[in-house]
Amino acid sequence: MKILIAADMEGITGVTAWAHVMPENPEYARYRRLMTGDINAAIQGTFESGADEVVVTDGHHTGGNILIEELDPRARLNTGNVSPFSMVQGIDSSVDGVFFVGYHARAGTPDAILDHTWSSRCVTNLWLNDLLVGETGLNAAVCGHFGVPVLMVSGDQAVGTEALDLLGKIEVAVVKHATGRMSAECLPPGVSQTKICEAAARAVSRLRTGEVPPALRLPAPVQVALEFKSTEMAEQAGILPGTRRTEGRRLEFSAPDMPTAYRLIRAAIVIARAL
Ligand SMILES: [Zn+2]
C-alpha cells in the first residue's frame, strides 16, 4: 500500500499568520519545524497501520519547507519547484490514497486561517465544472483523474468542513479552531500531532477494508472558470490561447482532462501574478 502525503503550510499546527509561512520572516524557521513534525506524525500513523510506502510532497511556496534532516527516514520527499504535478507531485495510478496535511480553506471562507485559492493576491474564485473549489477540491480532482481517493485532511475546522462537504466522510484532524482569518485557538504539537497520527492510521485501516469515499473524478472535458481579483489580471492571463474572457475579472476555458486543466490554471495564475 502506497500513500502520498501532500503537504501545505497554512494548516500546520500553530500557524495563524502569513509571517509564519513566508521564508523571509524570522518566525518561519519555527513553523517549518512544526510542519515537519505534523508530516512525521502522519507518516508514523501510516506505517503503524501497515502501509508499505510513503511519499511526501512539499506543496507550499517553492516547495522547500520541510526539513529533510528531520524527516522520518521511512518516507521519500518531493521538494523544489516547478514539478509537473506541483502540490500533488508523485500522483499516479500506483498511489492507493492521498493525505492532505496542513491544508487551508478556499478563498472567501469566513473564520478560516489564511483562506485562499492558490494565490491570495490573484484569485477570488475557481470553478471546475461549476463546482466551486479551493486547493482541496482542485488537488483532489487531479488525484481523482488517476482514480486515487483523498483519505485524510489536517488543518483548521474550516478546511475540515470543506473537505467533508466535497469528498464525503474522510478522516479529519483539526489542529486549530479559527476564530478569524489570522486568529485561532490552537492545539500544541504534543496534542495535534497525536490527532494527525491517529487520523492517518484510521485512514489506512479504512482503505484496507474498502470503507473510504470514492475518488473525486470529474467528467471530461473539464470546464474551468477562474475569477481574478482585478480586471487587469484577467486581461493579462487572457493571453493564454483557448481562454475566453466572459466577465471583466473572469476567464473560462475547457480542458480535455484534469491534469491539463491543472496546468492551464497554474499557467494563467503565473501570468496574472507577473503584473
Ligand atoms: Zn501554502
PDB file of N, CA, C and O and ligand atoms in Angstrom, residues 8-10 60-61 104 116, ligand 1:
ATOM      1  N   ASP A   8       0.806  21.216   2.771  1.00  0.00           N
ATOM      2  CA  ASP A   8       0.821  22.669   2.631  1.00  0.00           C
ATOM      3  C   ASP A   8       1.164  23.220   4.011  1.00  0.00           C
ATOM      4  O   ASP A   8       1.415  22.448   4.954  1.00  0.00           O
ATOM      5  N   MET A   9       1.218  24.528   4.163  1.00  0.00           N
ATOM      6  CA  MET A   9       1.746  25.068   5.424  1.00  0.00           C
ATOM      7  C   MET A   9       0.732  25.856   6.263  1.00  0.00           C
ATOM      8  O   MET A   9       0.850  25.914   7.477  1.00  0.00           O
ATOM      9  N   GLU A  10      -0.275  26.441   5.602  1.00  0.00           N
ATOM     10  CA  GLU A  10      -1.177  27.324   6.338  1.00  0.00           C
ATOM     11  C   GLU A  10      -1.992  26.557   7.384  1.00  0.00           C
ATOM     12  O   GLU A  10      -2.424  27.138   8.380  1.00  0.00           O
ATOM     13  N   HIS A  60       4.032  23.877  -0.420  1.00  0.00           N
ATOM     14  CA  HIS A  60       3.882  25.298  -0.066  1.00  0.00           C
ATOM     15  C   HIS A  60       4.982  26.138  -0.709  1.00  0.00           C
ATOM     16  O   HIS A  60       6.146  25.743  -0.710  1.00  0.00           O
ATOM     17  N   HIS A  61       4.577  27.303  -1.234  1.00  0.00           N
ATOM     18  CA  HIS A  61       5.518  28.285  -1.778  1.00  0.00           C
ATOM     19  C   HIS A  61       6.396  27.611  -2.842  1.00  0.00           C
ATOM     20  O   HIS A  61       5.865  27.076  -3.799  1.00  0.00           O
ATOM     21  N   HIS A 104      -5.658  24.406   3.936  1.00  0.00           N
ATOM     22  CA  HIS A 104      -6.437  25.577   4.344  1.00  0.00           C
ATOM     23  C   HIS A 104      -7.683  25.671   3.475  1.00  0.00           C
ATOM     24  O   HIS A 104      -7.737  25.103   2.380  1.00  0.00           O
ATOM     25  N   HIS A 116      -7.418  31.029   1.054  1.00  0.00           N
ATOM     26  CA  HIS A 116      -7.083  31.491  -0.300  1.00  0.00           C
ATOM     27  C   HIS A 116      -7.171  30.315  -1.260  1.00  0.00           C
ATOM     28  O   HIS A 116      -7.291  29.158  -0.828  1.00  0.00           O
TER      29      HIS A 116
HETATM   30 ZN    ZN B   1       0.569  27.190   1.159  1.00  0.00          ZN
END
